[in-house]
Amino acid sequence: MRSSRPPGVDDDRDPTGRRLTFAGPSSTAITPSSKEASRRMKKVRRAGTSAEMELRRALHARGLRYRVNAPVLPDKRRRVDIAFPAARVAVFVDGCFWHGCPEHATWPASNADFWRQKIETNRRRDRDTDAQLREAGWQVLRVWEHEDPETMAIRIEARVRAARSRAGS
């Protein structure tokens, strides 16, 4: 079921209006360059990546408890990697490739249009998700997979404890 938001916000369309489909036949579909590429894409973890697990361990060691891969918006497909519901803090651990890290993003030469549009669609969805969460009263933190988990845990802990103290006062 599609959302009622205008095209381009969260409907897997590129700026030219072509529908981006990643499975199934379609005359306007932009497809991976090969069946092997498609197979590799399907194997990529959506939750529980090594960067996410390291951050979760660091947060747990600091005494923080959280929900993992939690749906916090009406659109159940959008899930928060690490959620602190009582403090209303949402943490996303973004992969450098999939979310277009400014330091480490690579743009594959093979099937370049597909990959650029896929990554740009991910970025648009990220911005829209952040806006929806903020509108719902959540604080949003995005960290890159290459960032030091201990440093990020300190930053997240400060945000969570501050939110909890504001809620308690």
PDB file of C-alpha atoms in Angstrom:
ATOM      1  CA  MET A   1       0.000   0.000   0.000  1.00  0.00           C
ATOM      2  CA  ARG A   2       1.472   3.321  -1.048  1.00  0.00           C
ATOM      3  CA  SER A   3       1.459   6.432   1.084  1.00  0.00           C
ATOM      4  CA  SER A   4      -0.615   9.467   0.187  1.00  0.00           C
ATOM      5  CA  ARG A   5       2.435  11.741   0.032  1.00  0.00           C
ATOM      6  CA  PRO A   6       3.248  13.452  -3.259  1.00  0.00           C
ATOM      7  CA  PRO A   7       5.426  11.608  -5.815  1.00  0.00           C
ATOM      8  CA  GLY A   8       9.133  11.729  -5.152  1.00  0.00           C
ATOM      9  CA  VAL A   9       8.861  11.907  -1.374  1.00  0.00           C
ATOM     10  CA  ASP A  10       8.706   8.225  -0.592  1.00  0.00           C
ATOM     11  CA  ASP A  11       7.476   6.409  -3.601  1.00  0.00           C
ATOM     12  CA  ASP A  12      10.647   5.063  -5.164  1.00  0.00           C
ATOM     13  CA  ARG A  13      10.640   7.446  -8.121  1.00  0.00           C
ATOM     14  CA  ASP A  14      13.660   9.184  -9.490  1.00  0.00           C
ATOM     15  CA  PRO A  15      13.534  12.917 -10.342  1.00  0.00           C
ATOM     16  CA  THR A  16      12.523  12.141 -13.953  1.00  0.00           C
ATOM     17  CA  GLY A  17       9.414  10.344 -12.699  1.00  0.00           C
ATOM     18  CA  ARG A  18      10.503   6.838 -13.742  1.00  0.00           C
ATOM     19  CA  ARG A  19       9.497   4.224 -11.224  1.00  0.00           C
ATOM     20  CA  LEU A  20      12.436   2.499  -9.571  1.00  0.00           C
ATOM     21  CA  THR A  21      11.702  -1.156  -9.148  1.00  0.00           C
ATOM     22  CA  PHE A  22      14.132  -3.597  -7.731  1.00  0.00           C
ATOM     23  CA  ALA A  23      12.198  -6.798  -8.310  1.00  0.00           C
ATOM     24  CA  GLY A  24       9.816  -7.989 -10.966  1.00  0.00           C
ATOM     25  CA  PRO A  25       9.509  -7.208 -14.656  1.00  0.00           C
ATOM     26  CA  SER A  26       8.582  -3.731 -15.779  1.00  0.00           C
ATOM     27  CA  SER A  27       9.164  -1.830 -18.987  1.00  0.00           C
ATOM     28  CA  THR A  28      10.371   1.215 -17.032  1.00  0.00           C
ATOM     29  CA  ALA A  29      12.220  -0.733 -14.362  1.00  0.00           C
ATOM     30  CA  ILE A  30      15.815   0.073 -13.648  1.00  0.00           C
ATOM     31  CA  THR A  31      17.396  -3.245 -12.907  1.00  0.00           C
ATOM     32  CA  PRO A  32      20.692  -4.414 -11.463  1.00  0.00           C
ATOM     33  CA  SER A  33      23.369  -5.113 -14.050  1.00  0.00           C
ATOM     34  CA  SER A  34      23.178  -8.880 -13.648  1.00  0.00           C
ATOM     35  CA  LYS A  35      21.476 -11.697 -11.811  1.00  0.00           C
ATOM     36  CA  GLU A  36      24.621 -11.955  -9.691  1.00  0.00           C
ATOM     37  CA  ALA A  37      24.327  -8.291  -8.667  1.00  0.00           C
ATOM     38  CA  SER A  38      20.668  -8.845  -7.814  1.00  0.00           C
ATOM     39  CA  ARG A  39      21.560 -11.914  -5.739  1.00  0.00           C
ATOM     40  CA  ARG A  40      24.215  -9.948  -3.834  1.00  0.00           C
ATOM     41  CA  MET A  41      21.767  -7.115  -3.126  1.00  0.00           C
ATOM     42  CA  LYS A  42      19.253  -9.541  -1.636  1.00  0.00           C
ATOM     43  CA  LYS A  43      21.904 -10.869   0.762  1.00  0.00           C
ATOM     44  CA  VAL A  44      22.750  -7.447   2.227  1.00  0.00           C
ATOM     45  CA  ARG A  45      21.630  -7.240   5.844  1.00  0.00           C
ATOM     46  CA  ARG A  46      19.048  -4.618   6.715  1.00  0.00           C
ATOM     47  CA  ALA A  47      19.492  -4.996  10.458  1.00  0.00           C
ATOM     48  CA  GLY A  48      22.219  -6.374  12.686  1.00  0.00           C
ATOM     49  CA  THR A  49      25.157  -5.191  10.595  1.00  0.00           C
ATOM     50  CA  SER A  50      28.576  -5.350  12.218  1.00  0.00           C
ATOM     51  CA  ALA A  51      28.650  -1.547  12.670  1.00  0.00           C
ATOM     52  CA  GLU A  52      25.213  -1.637  14.284  1.00  0.00           C
ATOM     53  CA  MET A  53      26.163  -4.535  16.565  1.00  0.00           C
ATOM     54  CA  GLU A  54      29.314  -2.728  17.758  1.00  0.00           C
ATOM     55  CA  LEU A  55      27.293   0.388  18.549  1.00  0.00           C
ATOM     56  CA  ARG A  56      24.625  -1.635  20.336  1.00  0.00           C
ATOM     57  CA  ARG A  57      27.278  -3.345  22.472  1.00  0.00           C
ATOM     58  CA  ALA A  58      28.768   0.044  23.394  1.00  0.00           C
ATOM     59  CA  LEU A  59      25.329   1.427  24.299  1.00  0.00           C
ATOM     60  CA  HIS A  60      24.448  -1.660  26.339  1.00  0.00           C
ATOM     61  CA  ALA A  61      27.754  -1.408  28.224  1.00  0.00           C
ATOM     62  CA  ARG A  62      26.740   2.147  29.179  1.00  0.00           C
ATOM     63  CA  GLY A  63      23.562   0.787  30.759  1.00  0.00           C
ATOM     64  CA  LEU A  64      21.254   1.943  27.986  1.00  0.00           C
ATOM     65  CA  ARG A  65      18.384  -0.268  26.921  1.00  0.00           C
ATOM     66  CA  TYR A  66      16.703   0.152  23.559  1.00  0.00           C
ATOM     67  CA  ARG A  67      14.553  -1.430  20.912  1.00  0.00           C
ATOM     68  CA  VAL A  68      16.090  -2.801  17.738  1.00  0.00           C
ATOM     69  CA  ASN A  69      14.684  -2.483  14.214  1.00  0.00           C
ATOM     70  CA  ALA A  70      11.602  -0.827  15.693  1.00  0.00           C
ATOM     71  CA  PRO A  71       8.637   0.499  13.709  1.00  0.00           C
ATOM     72  CA  VAL A  72       7.857   3.916  15.205  1.00  0.00           C
ATOM     73  CA  LEU A  73       5.971   5.529  12.320  1.00  0.00           C
ATOM     74  CA  PRO A  74       2.626   4.548  10.842  1.00  0.00           C
ATOM     75  CA  ASP A  75       4.488   3.259   7.763  1.00  0.00           C
ATOM     76  CA  LYS A  76       5.706  -0.034   9.242  1.00  0.00           C
ATOM     77  CA  ARG A  77       8.301  -0.472   6.472  1.00  0.00           C
ATOM     78  CA  ARG A  78      10.316   2.392   7.929  1.00  0.00           C
ATOM     79  CA  ARG A  79      12.109   1.091  10.959  1.00  0.00           C
ATOM     80  CA  VAL A  80      14.546   2.678  13.368  1.00  0.00           C
ATOM     81  CA  ASP A  81      17.825   0.791  13.833  1.00  0.00           C
ATOM     82  CA  ILE A  82      18.061   1.655  17.535  1.00  0.00           C
ATOM     83  CA  ALA A  83      15.107   3.301  19.272  1.00  0.00           C
ATOM     84  CA  PHE A  84      14.772   4.748  22.754  1.00  0.00           C
ATOM     85  CA  PRO A  85      10.962   5.113  22.877  1.00  0.00           C
ATOM     86  CA  ALA A  86      10.660   6.703  26.332  1.00  0.00           C
ATOM     87  CA  ALA A  87      13.232   9.371  25.426  1.00  0.00           C
ATOM     88  CA  ARG A  88      11.930   9.536  21.834  1.00  0.00           C
ATOM     89  CA  VAL A  89      15.413   9.226  20.356  1.00  0.00           C
ATOM     90  CA  ALA A  90      15.874   7.379  17.057  1.00  0.00           C
ATOM     91  CA  VAL A  91      19.312   6.233  15.896  1.00  0.00           C
ATOM     92  CA  PHE A  92      20.136   5.114  12.367  1.00  0.00           C
ATOM     93  CA  VAL A  93      23.410   3.421  11.454  1.00  0.00           C
ATOM     94  CA  ASP A  94      23.834   4.243   7.772  1.00  0.00           C
ATOM     95  CA  GLY A  95      26.044   2.218   5.474  1.00  0.00           C
ATOM     96  CA  CYS A  96      28.534   4.312   3.518  1.00  0.00           C
ATOM     97  CA  PHE A  97      27.646   2.766   0.159  1.00  0.00           C
ATOM     98  CA  TRP A  98      23.868   2.491   0.514  1.00  0.00           C
ATOM     99  CA  HIS A  99      23.347   5.986   1.927  1.00  0.00           C
ATOM    100  CA  GLY A 100      26.024   7.864  -0.034  1.00  0.00           C
ATOM    101  CA  CYS A 101      28.531   8.795   2.670  1.00  0.00           C
ATOM    102  CA  PRO A 102      30.267  12.063   1.733  1.00  0.00           C
ATOM    103  CA  GLU A 103      33.628  10.550   2.717  1.00  0.00           C
ATOM    104  CA  HIS A 104      33.367   6.997   1.394  1.00  0.00           C
ATOM    105  CA  ALA A 105      30.590   6.869  -1.209  1.00  0.00           C
ATOM    106  CA  THR A 106      31.518   5.084  -4.384  1.00  0.00           C
ATOM    107  CA  TRP A 107      29.570   5.272  -7.607  1.00  0.00           C
ATOM    108  CA  PRO A 108      29.878   2.001  -9.502  1.00  0.00           C
ATOM    109  CA  ALA A 109      30.683   2.292 -13.195  1.00  0.00           C
ATOM    110  CA  SER A 110      28.631  -0.782 -14.094  1.00  0.00           C
ATOM    111  CA  ASN A 111      24.936   0.133 -14.422  1.00  0.00           C
ATOM    112  CA  ALA A 112      25.737   3.607 -13.066  1.00  0.00           C
ATOM    113  CA  ASP A 113      22.222   5.005 -13.602  1.00  0.00           C
ATOM    114  CA  PHE A 114      20.661   2.266 -11.500  1.00  0.00           C
ATOM    115  CA  TRP A 115      23.080   2.745  -8.608  1.00  0.00           C
ATOM    116  CA  ARG A 116      22.963   6.543  -8.598  1.00  0.00           C
ATOM    117  CA  GLN A 117      19.161   6.480  -8.579  1.00  0.00           C
ATOM    118  CA  LYS A 118      19.034   3.749  -5.939  1.00  0.00           C
ATOM    119  CA  ILE A 119      21.345   5.660  -3.592  1.00  0.00           C
ATOM    120  CA  GLU A 120      19.629   9.006  -4.247  1.00  0.00           C
ATOM    121  CA  THR A 121      16.259   7.367  -3.513  1.00  0.00           C
ATOM    122  CA  ASN A 122      17.677   6.057  -0.221  1.00  0.00           C
ATOM    123  CA  ARG A 123      18.870   9.568   0.658  1.00  0.00           C
ATOM    124  CA  ARG A 124      15.474  11.118  -0.107  1.00  0.00           C
ATOM    125  CA  ARG A 125      13.761   8.454   1.985  1.00  0.00           C
ATOM    126  CA  ASP A 126      16.208   9.120   4.843  1.00  0.00           C
ATOM    127  CA  ARG A 127      15.415  12.860   4.797  1.00  0.00           C
ATOM    128  CA  ASP A 128      11.681  12.172   4.677  1.00  0.00           C
ATOM    129  CA  THR A 129      11.901   9.656   7.526  1.00  0.00           C
ATOM    130  CA  ASP A 130      13.874  12.159   9.625  1.00  0.00           C
ATOM    131  CA  ALA A 131      11.251  14.842   8.963  1.00  0.00           C
ATOM    132  CA  GLN A 132       8.371  12.520   9.879  1.00  0.00           C
ATOM    133  CA  LEU A 133      10.082  11.452  13.093  1.00  0.00           C
ATOM    134  CA  ARG A 134      10.845  15.041  14.100  1.00  0.00           C
ATOM    135  CA  GLU A 135       7.261  16.013  13.362  1.00  0.00           C
ATOM    136  CA  ALA A 136       6.183  13.172  15.681  1.00  0.00           C
ATOM    137  CA  GLY A 137       8.412  14.552  18.460  1.00  0.00           C
ATOM    138  CA  TRP A 138      11.468  12.324  18.040  1.00  0.00           C
ATOM    139  CA  GLN A 139      15.108  13.364  18.037  1.00  0.00           C
ATOM    140  CA  VAL A 140      16.960  11.750  15.142  1.00  0.00           C
ATOM    141  CA  LEU A 141      20.624  10.785  15.146  1.00  0.00           C
ATOM    142  CA  ARG A 142      22.294   9.350  12.067  1.00  0.00           C
ATOM    143  CA  VAL A 143      25.730   7.809  12.327  1.00  0.00           C
ATOM    144  CA  TRP A 144      27.885   6.365   9.562  1.00  0.00           C
ATOM    145  CA  GLU A 145      29.113   2.798   9.702  1.00  0.00           C
ATOM    146  CA  HIS A 146      32.736   4.048   9.642  1.00  0.00           C
ATOM    147  CA  GLU A 147      32.371   6.176  12.790  1.00  0.00           C
ATOM    148  CA  ASP A 148      33.880   4.978  16.050  1.00  0.00           C
ATOM    149  CA  PRO A 149      31.176   3.136  18.028  1.00  0.00           C
ATOM    150  CA  GLU A 150      32.471   4.322  21.423  1.00  0.00           C
ATOM    151  CA  THR A 151      32.431   7.955  20.347  1.00  0.00           C
ATOM    152  CA  MET A 152      28.948   7.558  18.906  1.00  0.00           C
ATOM    153  CA  ALA A 153      27.741   5.777  22.063  1.00  0.00           C
ATOM    154  CA  ILE A 154      28.886   8.755  24.167  1.00  0.00           C
ATOM    155  CA  ARG A 155      27.008  11.157  21.883  1.00  0.00           C
ATOM    156  CA  ILE A 156      23.864   9.008  21.891  1.00  0.00           C
ATOM    157  CA  GLU A 157      23.984   8.477  25.652  1.00  0.00           C
ATOM    158  CA  ALA A 158      24.163  12.234  26.237  1.00  0.00           C
ATOM    159  CA  ARG A 159      21.161  12.808  23.985  1.00  0.00           C
ATOM    160  CA  VAL A 160      19.106  10.017  25.593  1.00  0.00           C
ATOM    161  CA  ARG A 161      19.883  11.076  29.169  1.00  0.00           C
ATOM    162  CA  ALA A 162      19.114  14.734  28.366  1.00  0.00           C
ATOM    163  CA  ALA A 163      15.789  13.752  26.812  1.00  0.00           C
ATOM    164  CA  ARG A 164      14.932  11.605  29.812  1.00  0.00           C
ATOM    165  CA  SER A 165      15.745  14.402  32.249  1.00  0.00           C
ATOM    166  CA  ARG A 166      13.600  16.888  30.265  1.00  0.00           C
ATOM    167  CA  ALA A 167      10.728  14.396  30.283  1.00  0.00           C
ATOM    168  CA  GLY A 168      11.059  13.920  34.042  1.00  0.00           C
ATOM    169  CA  SER A 169      11.126  17.597  34.914  1.00  0.00           C
TER     170      SER A 169
END
